Amino acid sequence: MRTICLYFEIHQIIHLKRYRFFDIGNDHYYYDDYANEASMNDVAERSYIPALTTLIEMVKKSEGAFKVALSISGVALEQLEIHAPAVIDLLHQLNDTGCCEFLAEPYSHGLSSLANEDCFKEEVLRQAAKMKQMFGKEPKVFRNSSLIYSDEIGAMVAGMGFKGMLTEGAKHVLGWKSPHYVYHCNMNPDLKLLLRDFKLSDDISLRFSNSEWNEYPLFADKYIGWIDALPQEEQVINIFMELSALGVAQPLSSNILEFLKALPVCAKEKGITFSTPTEIITKLKSVSQLDVPYPMSWIDEERDTSFCLGNVMQREAFNKLYSVAERVHLCEDRRIKQDWDYLQASNNFRFMTTKNNGLGLNRGIYESPYDAFTNYMNILGDFIKRVDALYPVDMDNEELNALLTTIHNQGTELEVLHKELDKIRKEEAAIEKKASAEAKTPAKPKAPRKKAAPKKAE
């Protein structure tokens, strides 16, 4: 039976403020709080709240036949908790339906998978732990920032225990192959891959409201008809996009949500179902390995990483940031860790792109890619100074490794001590409980002693 895997991403950038060269060393706060609050409230009102409300309604109306997957960056969750708690409430309601799967992704929505394996694993596991804490389920499937994937990244993801991963069905990788099958990582066959159908996805997320598009207006029955017309052996249709496509990229006035609501009804008429990624990788076998020696993504026509690392400025900023990765990994300073998450976000590098993808790019406060580079490097200069103050730049790798070993050993010793302390506390509590119980129990009256019988005179 043919099935649709519908997936949405939720991520919001952290807006950086204007930061001058003379601020380095004097100002350690890098963010535009007003812009962050305003942008989150705007996207929540225009997209997240109406879109999630619609998804919940679709699940209930279909009596559980409609299913969907979501991934939320840790950075976005932080902003939602602060500025848009109504969205968090809707996410819990969607989770309670049992028809939504939450996926794992890098906490920062950054590019650590291309730079540092330890940092990548740490932030993926941190985001997965947050998802389990919030929604009660540990993610089994992973999606990388911008769906970035390569053979080596797949091996790292499989090594973390994930059973499946979402990525792009890029033409330069697939060649004559179809994205409508399950594939697997060529370095670890245990990791199954679900490939995005970029045409069917972009028909909704990019072209739906474009009156100059030759398929405009697009109705649900026509869209499902395209899927139904595919060869019968092609069983998995992966439609992936940002949730903000519903309401922001495609305004609500375009009737995008009415189109979405009609999809399950039209699909049911054609015998097409909806499934979560875990259901698909559990039920279906891989047809072949996928060979991806160089990283691919879902961004731009090239479907590679040139959107974030395509010019000298981007690579300079990227290399400079990750030059302190090992030191930050050792660090326990909360502010350093939070700034690290925010500065890693891939959007910071995309603002520096000099590519013309034909869609335009909102650079926010920046007038040009060079302006974005200058502002980011000023902030990065201050951040690196703070990291160097904790771990001096002349500390070599051997010293770092020795320090890491010491910290690890100290952590192990502390863990043992905590366990012993807990054991002692439990024993003390048991003793106090027993003493308290004995104090409350009234003492039994002592039985009168029997008088000894008088001795008979001889």
Coordinates of C-alpha atoms in Angstrom, one line a residue:
M1 CA 0.0 0.0 0.0
R2 CA 1.3 3.5 -0.9
T3 CA 1.9 5.8 2.0
I4 CA 2.8 9.5 2.5
C5 CA 5.3 10.6 5.1
L6 CA 4.6 14.2 5.9
Y7 CA 7.2 16.1 7.9
F8 CA 7.6 19.6 9.2
E9 CA 10.6 21.5 10.7
I10 CA 10.3 24.1 13.4
H11 CA 13.3 26.4 13.8
Q12 CA 13.7 30.1 14.5
I13 CA 17.0 32.0 14.3
I14 CA 18.4 34.1 17.1
H15 CA 18.8 37.6 15.8
L16 CA 22.2 39.1 16.5
K17 CA 22.4 42.8 17.2
R18 CA 24.7 45.4 15.7
Y19 CA 28.1 44.7 17.2
R20 CA 31.0 47.0 16.5
F21 CA 34.7 46.3 16.6
F22 CA 35.1 48.6 19.7
D23 CA 32.5 46.4 21.6
I24 CA 34.9 43.5 21.6
G25 CA 36.0 42.9 25.2
N26 CA 33.4 45.3 26.6
D27 CA 30.0 43.9 25.7
H28 CA 29.4 40.1 26.0
Y29 CA 25.7 40.2 25.1
Y30 CA 25.1 39.7 21.3
Y31 CA 21.4 39.5 20.7
D32 CA 18.5 41.7 19.7
D33 CA 15.9 40.7 22.2
Y34 CA 13.2 42.9 20.6
A35 CA 13.7 41.3 17.2
N36 CA 13.7 37.8 18.7
E37 CA 10.4 38.3 20.6
A38 CA 8.7 40.1 17.6
S39 CA 9.7 37.5 15.0
M40 CA 8.7 34.6 17.2
N41 CA 5.3 36.1 18.1
D42 CA 4.8 36.9 14.4
V43 CA 5.5 33.4 13.1
A44 CA 3.5 31.9 15.9
E45 CA 0.5 34.0 15.1
R46 CA 0.7 33.7 11.3
S47 CA 1.8 30.1 11.0
Y48 CA 2.5 27.8 14.0
I49 CA -0.7 28.3 15.9
P50 CA -3.1 28.0 13.0
A51 CA -1.0 25.2 11.3
L52 CA -0.8 23.1 14.5
T53 CA -4.5 23.6 15.2
T54 CA -5.2 22.3 11.7
L55 CA -3.0 19.3 12.1
I56 CA -4.7 18.4 15.4
E57 CA -8.1 18.8 13.7
M58 CA -7.0 16.5 10.8
V59 CA -5.9 13.7 13.1
K60 CA -9.2 13.9 15.0
K61 CA -11.4 14.1 11.9
S62 CA -9.6 11.2 10.3
E63 CA -9.8 9.2 13.5
G64 CA -6.1 8.6 13.6
A65 CA -5.6 7.8 10.0
F66 CA -3.7 11.0 9.4
K67 CA -0.1 11.1 10.8
V68 CA 2.7 13.6 10.8
A69 CA 6.3 14.1 12.0
L70 CA 7.9 17.1 13.5
S71 CA 11.4 18.1 14.5
I72 CA 12.1 21.2 16.6
S73 CA 15.6 22.6 17.3
G74 CA 16.5 23.2 20.9
V75 CA 17.0 26.9 20.2
A76 CA 13.5 27.1 18.8
L77 CA 12.1 25.3 21.9
E78 CA 13.8 27.8 24.1
Q79 CA 12.3 30.7 22.2
L80 CA 8.8 29.1 22.2
E81 CA 8.9 28.6 25.9
I82 CA 9.7 32.2 26.5
H83 CA 7.7 34.0 23.9
A84 CA 5.0 31.6 22.5
P85 CA 3.9 29.1 25.2
A86 CA 0.6 28.7 23.3
V87 CA 2.6 26.8 20.6
I88 CA 4.1 24.5 23.2
D89 CA 0.6 23.7 24.4
L90 CA -0.6 22.8 20.9
L91 CA 2.5 20.6 20.5
H92 CA 1.5 18.7 23.6
Q93 CA -2.1 18.4 22.3
L94 CA -0.7 17.0 19.0
N95 CA 1.5 14.6 20.9
D96 CA -1.5 13.4 22.9
T97 CA -3.2 12.2 19.8
G98 CA -0.6 9.5 19.3
C99 CA -0.3 10.4 15.6
C100 CA 2.7 12.6 15.7
E101 CA 6.3 11.5 15.8
F102 CA 9.0 13.9 17.1
L103 CA 12.4 13.6 15.6
A104 CA 16.0 14.4 16.8
E105 CA 18.2 17.0 15.3
P106 CA 21.2 19.2 16.3
Y107 CA 20.2 21.4 19.3
S108 CA 21.6 24.5 17.7
H109 CA 20.3 23.8 14.1
G110 CA 24.0 24.2 13.3
L111 CA 26.7 22.7 11.1
S112 CA 28.7 20.7 13.7
S113 CA 28.2 17.5 11.7
L114 CA 30.6 19.0 9.1
A115 CA 33.2 20.1 11.7
N116 CA 33.4 18.2 15.0
E117 CA 32.0 14.8 15.8
D118 CA 32.1 15.2 19.6
C119 CA 30.2 18.5 19.5
F120 CA 27.7 17.1 17.0
K121 CA 26.9 14.0 19.1
E122 CA 26.7 16.1 22.3
E123 CA 24.1 18.5 20.9
V124 CA 22.1 15.8 19.1
L125 CA 21.8 13.8 22.3
R126 CA 20.9 17.0 24.3
Q127 CA 18.1 17.8 21.9
A128 CA 16.8 14.2 21.9
A129 CA 16.8 14.3 25.8
K130 CA 14.8 17.5 25.7
M131 CA 12.3 16.0 23.3
K132 CA 11.9 13.0 25.6
Q133 CA 11.5 15.2 28.6
M134 CA 8.8 17.3 26.9
F135 CA 6.9 14.7 25.0
G136 CA 7.7 11.4 26.8
K137 CA 9.2 9.6 23.8
E138 CA 12.8 9.1 22.8
P139 CA 13.4 10.0 19.1
K140 CA 14.3 7.0 17.0
V141 CA 14.7 8.9 13.7
F142 CA 17.1 11.8 13.0
R143 CA 17.1 14.8 10.6
N144 CA 20.1 17.0 10.3
S145 CA 20.1 20.8 9.9
S146 CA 18.9 21.6 6.3
L147 CA 18.7 17.8 5.8
I148 CA 22.5 17.8 5.4
Y149 CA 23.8 14.2 4.8
S150 CA 26.9 12.3 3.7
D151 CA 28.1 8.8 4.2
E152 CA 30.3 9.8 7.2
I153 CA 27.4 11.7 8.8
G154 CA 25.2 8.7 8.3
A155 CA 27.7 6.5 10.1
M156 CA 27.9 9.0 13.0
V157 CA 24.1 9.0 13.3
A158 CA 23.9 5.2 13.2
G159 CA 26.6 5.1 15.9
M160 CA 24.3 7.1 18.2
G161 CA 21.6 4.4 17.9
F162 CA 19.2 6.0 15.5
K163 CA 17.4 3.6 13.1
G164 CA 16.4 6.1 10.4
M165 CA 17.4 9.5 8.9
L166 CA 15.6 12.0 6.7
T167 CA 17.5 13.6 3.9
E168 CA 17.1 15.1 0.4
G169 CA 16.3 13.1 -2.7
A170 CA 18.9 15.1 -4.7
K171 CA 19.1 14.4 -8.4
H172 CA 22.9 14.5 -8.5
V173 CA 23.0 11.7 -5.9
L174 CA 20.1 9.6 -7.0
G175 CA 20.7 9.7 -10.8
W176 CA 18.0 7.5 -12.4
K177 CA 16.8 6.2 -9.0
S178 CA 13.5 7.3 -7.4
P179 CA 13.2 8.9 -4.0
H180 CA 10.1 6.9 -3.4
Y181 CA 11.9 3.9 -1.8
V182 CA 13.7 3.2 1.5
Y183 CA 17.5 3.3 1.1
H184 CA 20.3 2.7 3.7
C185 CA 23.6 4.2 4.6
N186 CA 26.5 2.6 2.7
M187 CA 28.7 2.7 5.8
N188 CA 26.1 1.2 8.1
P189 CA 23.1 -0.7 6.7
D190 CA 21.3 -0.5 10.0
L191 CA 20.5 3.2 9.2
K192 CA 17.6 3.5 6.8
L193 CA 17.1 6.7 4.7
L194 CA 13.9 8.5 3.7
L195 CA 14.5 10.8 0.8
R196 CA 12.5 14.0 0.2
D197 CA 10.6 14.4 -3.0
F198 CA 11.6 17.9 -3.7
K199 CA 9.1 18.6 -6.4
L200 CA 6.0 17.5 -4.5
S201 CA 7.4 19.3 -1.4
D202 CA 8.2 22.5 -3.1
D203 CA 4.8 22.5 -4.9
I204 CA 3.3 23.2 -1.5
S205 CA 6.0 25.1 0.3
L206 CA 7.2 27.4 -2.6
R207 CA 4.7 27.4 -5.5
F208 CA 1.3 27.0 -4.0
S209 CA 0.2 30.6 -4.0
N210 CA 2.2 31.6 -7.2
S211 CA -0.5 32.7 -9.7
E212 CA 2.1 32.5 -12.5
W213 CA 2.7 28.8 -11.8
N214 CA 1.3 26.6 -14.6
E215 CA -0.5 24.3 -12.1
Y216 CA -2.1 27.2 -10.2
P217 CA -4.5 26.9 -8.5
L218 CA -3.5 23.6 -6.9
F219 CA -6.3 21.5 -5.3
A220 CA -6.0 18.5 -3.1
D221 CA -7.5 16.0 -5.5
K222 CA -5.1 17.0 -8.3
Y223 CA -2.1 16.7 -5.9
I224 CA -3.2 13.3 -4.7
G225 CA -3.8 12.4 -8.3
W226 CA -0.1 13.0 -9.1
I227 CA 0.9 10.7 -6.3
D228 CA -1.6 8.0 -7.4
A229 CA -0.2 8.2 -11.0
L230 CA 3.3 7.2 -9.8
P231 CA 4.4 3.6 -10.6
Q232 CA 2.7 1.1 -8.2
E233 CA 6.0 -0.2 -6.9
E234 CA 7.0 3.2 -5.6
Q235 CA 5.5 3.0 -2.1
V236 CA 6.9 5.9 0.0
I237 CA 6.2 9.6 -0.8
N238 CA 8.2 11.8 1.5
I239 CA 7.0 15.4 1.7
F240 CA 9.2 17.5 3.9
M241 CA 9.1 21.3 4.6
E242 CA 9.3 24.0 7.2
L243 CA 6.1 24.5 9.2
S244 CA 6.4 28.2 8.5
A245 CA 5.6 27.4 4.9
L246 CA 2.0 27.2 6.1
G247 CA 1.1 30.8 6.8
V248 CA 4.4 32.7 6.1
A249 CA 5.8 31.4 2.8
Q250 CA 2.3 30.6 1.7
P251 CA -0.1 33.1 3.4
L252 CA -3.3 31.8 5.0
S253 CA -5.3 33.9 2.5
S254 CA -4.1 31.4 -0.2
N255 CA -6.3 28.7 1.5
I256 CA -3.2 26.6 2.1
L257 CA -4.7 25.1 5.3
E258 CA -8.0 24.2 3.5
F259 CA -5.8 22.4 0.9
L260 CA -4.0 20.5 3.7
K261 CA -7.3 19.5 5.4
A262 CA -8.5 18.0 2.2
L263 CA -5.4 15.8 1.6
P264 CA -6.4 12.9 4.0
V265 CA -9.9 12.7 2.4
C266 CA -8.6 12.6 -1.2
A267 CA -5.8 10.2 -0.2
K268 CA -8.3 7.7 1.4
E269 CA -10.4 7.7 -1.8
K270 CA -7.2 6.5 -3.7
G271 CA -6.2 4.0 -1.0
I272 CA -3.2 6.1 0.0
T273 CA -2.3 6.2 3.7
F274 CA -0.2 8.4 6.0
S275 CA 2.7 7.0 8.1
T276 CA 5.3 8.3 10.5
P277 CA 9.1 7.8 9.6
T278 CA 9.4 5.1 12.3
E279 CA 6.5 3.1 10.9
I280 CA 8.0 3.2 7.5
I281 CA 11.5 2.1 8.4
T282 CA 10.0 -0.6 10.6
K283 CA 7.7 -2.1 8.0
L284 CA 9.7 -1.6 4.8
K285 CA 13.1 -3.0 3.7
S286 CA 15.8 -1.0 2.1
V287 CA 16.1 -1.5 -1.7
S288 CA 19.7 -0.3 -2.0
Q289 CA 22.5 1.6 -0.3
L290 CA 22.9 5.3 -1.1
D291 CA 26.4 6.6 -1.9
V292 CA 26.9 10.2 -0.8
P293 CA 30.7 10.9 -0.5
Y294 CA 30.1 14.7 -0.3
P295 CA 27.5 16.4 1.9
M296 CA 24.1 17.3 0.3
S297 CA 21.2 19.3 1.6
W298 CA 17.7 20.6 0.7
I299 CA 18.9 24.2 0.0
D300 CA 19.0 25.8 -3.4
E301 CA 19.3 24.2 -6.8
E302 CA 22.7 22.6 -6.1
R303 CA 21.4 20.7 -3.1
D304 CA 24.8 20.9 -1.4
T305 CA 26.4 23.0 1.4
S306 CA 27.4 26.0 -0.8
F307 CA 24.5 28.0 0.8
C308 CA 26.6 28.1 4.0
L309 CA 30.2 27.3 3.0
G310 CA 30.3 28.5 -0.6
N311 CA 32.5 31.5 -0.3
V312 CA 35.7 32.6 1.4
M313 CA 33.9 34.6 4.1
Q314 CA 31.6 31.8 5.1
R315 CA 34.5 29.3 5.3
E316 CA 36.6 31.8 7.3
A317 CA 33.8 32.3 9.8
F318 CA 33.1 28.6 10.0
N319 CA 36.7 27.6 10.6
K320 CA 37.2 30.3 13.2
L321 CA 34.1 29.3 15.1
Y322 CA 35.0 25.6 15.2
S323 CA 38.6 26.3 16.0
V324 CA 37.5 26.6 19.7
A325 CA 35.1 23.6 19.5
E326 CA 37.3 21.4 21.8
R327 CA 37.6 24.2 24.4
V328 CA 33.9 24.9 24.4
H329 CA 33.2 21.2 24.7
L330 CA 35.3 21.1 27.9
C331 CA 33.6 24.2 29.2
E332 CA 30.9 24.2 31.9
D333 CA 30.1 27.9 31.8
R334 CA 26.3 28.3 31.1
R335 CA 26.6 31.5 29.2
I336 CA 29.4 30.2 27.0
K337 CA 27.4 27.1 26.2
Q338 CA 24.3 29.2 25.3
D339 CA 26.3 31.6 23.1
W340 CA 27.9 28.6 21.4
D341 CA 24.4 27.2 20.5
Y342 CA 23.2 30.5 19.1
L343 CA 26.4 31.3 17.1
Q344 CA 26.4 27.8 15.5
A345 CA 23.0 28.2 13.8
S346 CA 23.3 27.8 10.1
N347 CA 21.4 31.0 9.4
N348 CA 24.3 33.0 10.5
F349 CA 26.4 31.6 7.7
R350 CA 23.6 31.8 5.1
F351 CA 23.4 35.6 5.6
M352 CA 26.9 35.7 4.2
T353 CA 26.1 34.0 0.9
T354 CA 26.8 35.7 -2.3
K355 CA 24.7 33.2 -4.3
N356 CA 21.7 34.3 -6.3
N357 CA 19.1 31.5 -5.9
G358 CA 16.3 33.4 -7.5
L359 CA 14.2 33.4 -4.4
G360 CA 15.7 36.3 -2.5
L361 CA 17.1 36.3 1.0
N362 CA 15.9 38.4 3.9
R363 CA 19.2 39.3 5.6
G364 CA 17.5 41.2 8.5
I365 CA 19.7 44.0 9.7
Y366 CA 22.5 43.3 7.2
E367 CA 22.8 45.4 4.0
S368 CA 25.0 42.8 2.3
P369 CA 26.8 39.5 2.9
Y370 CA 30.0 41.5 3.7
D371 CA 28.0 43.4 6.4
A372 CA 26.8 40.1 7.8
F373 CA 30.4 38.7 7.8
T374 CA 31.8 41.8 9.6
N375 CA 29.2 41.8 12.3
Y376 CA 29.4 38.1 12.9
M377 CA 33.3 38.2 13.1
N378 CA 33.2 41.0 15.6
I379 CA 30.9 38.9 17.9
L380 CA 33.0 35.8 17.3
G381 CA 36.1 37.8 18.2
D382 CA 34.6 38.6 21.6
F383 CA 33.3 35.1 22.1
I384 CA 36.8 33.6 21.4
K385 CA 38.4 36.0 23.9
R386 CA 36.1 34.7 26.6
V387 CA 36.8 31.0 25.7
D388 CA 40.6 31.7 25.7
A389 CA 40.3 33.3 29.1
L390 CA 39.0 29.9 30.4
Y391 CA 41.3 27.7 28.3
P392 CA 44.4 29.7 27.0
V393 CA 45.1 29.5 23.3
D394 CA 48.6 28.1 23.9
M395 CA 47.2 25.0 25.5
D396 CA 48.0 22.2 23.1
N397 CA 46.0 19.1 22.3
E398 CA 47.9 16.9 24.8
E399 CA 47.1 19.4 27.6
L400 CA 43.5 19.5 26.5
N401 CA 43.2 15.8 26.5
A402 CA 44.8 15.6 29.9
L403 CA 42.4 18.2 31.2
L404 CA 39.5 16.3 29.6
T405 CA 40.6 13.1 31.3
T406 CA 40.9 14.9 34.7
I407 CA 37.5 16.4 34.3
H408 CA 36.0 13.0 33.3
N409 CA 37.7 11.3 36.3
Q410 CA 36.4 14.0 38.6
G411 CA 32.9 13.5 37.2
T412 CA 33.1 9.8 37.8
E413 CA 34.4 10.2 41.3
L414 CA 31.6 12.8 42.0
E415 CA 29.0 10.3 40.6
V416 CA 30.3 7.6 43.0
L417 CA 30.3 10.0 45.9
H418 CA 26.7 11.1 45.1
K419 CA 25.6 7.4 45.1
E420 CA 27.3 6.8 48.4
L421 CA 25.7 10.0 49.8
D422 CA 22.3 8.9 48.6
K423 CA 22.8 5.5 50.2
I424 CA 23.7 7.1 53.5
R425 CA 20.8 9.5 53.4
K426 CA 18.4 6.6 52.7
E427 CA 19.8 4.6 55.7
E428 CA 19.5 7.7 57.9
A429 CA 15.9 8.3 56.7
A430 CA 15.1 4.6 57.5
I431 CA 16.6 4.9 61.0
E432 CA 14.7 8.2 61.7
K433 CA 11.5 6.6 60.4
K434 CA 11.9 3.6 62.7
A435 CA 12.8 5.8 65.7
S436 CA 9.7 8.0 65.0
A437 CA 7.5 5.0 64.7
E438 CA 8.8 3.6 68.0
A439 CA 8.3 6.9 69.7
K440 CA 4.7 7.1 68.6
T441 CA 3.9 3.5 69.8
P442 CA 2.6 3.5 73.4
A443 CA 4.7 1.4 75.8
K444 CA 3.0 -1.8 76.9
P445 CA 2.4 -1.9 80.8
K446 CA 4.7 -4.2 82.5
A447 CA 3.2 -7.4 84.0
P448 CA 3.3 -7.5 87.9
R449 CA 6.1 -9.6 89.2
K450 CA 5.0 -12.8 91.0
K451 CA 6.0 -13.0 94.6
A452 CA 8.1 -15.9 95.4
A453 CA 6.4 -18.6 97.6
P454 CA 7.6 -18.7 101.3
K455 CA 9.9 -21.4 102.1
K456 CA 8.5 -24.2 104.4
A457 CA 10.2 -24.6 107.8
E458 CA 12.1 -27.8 108.0

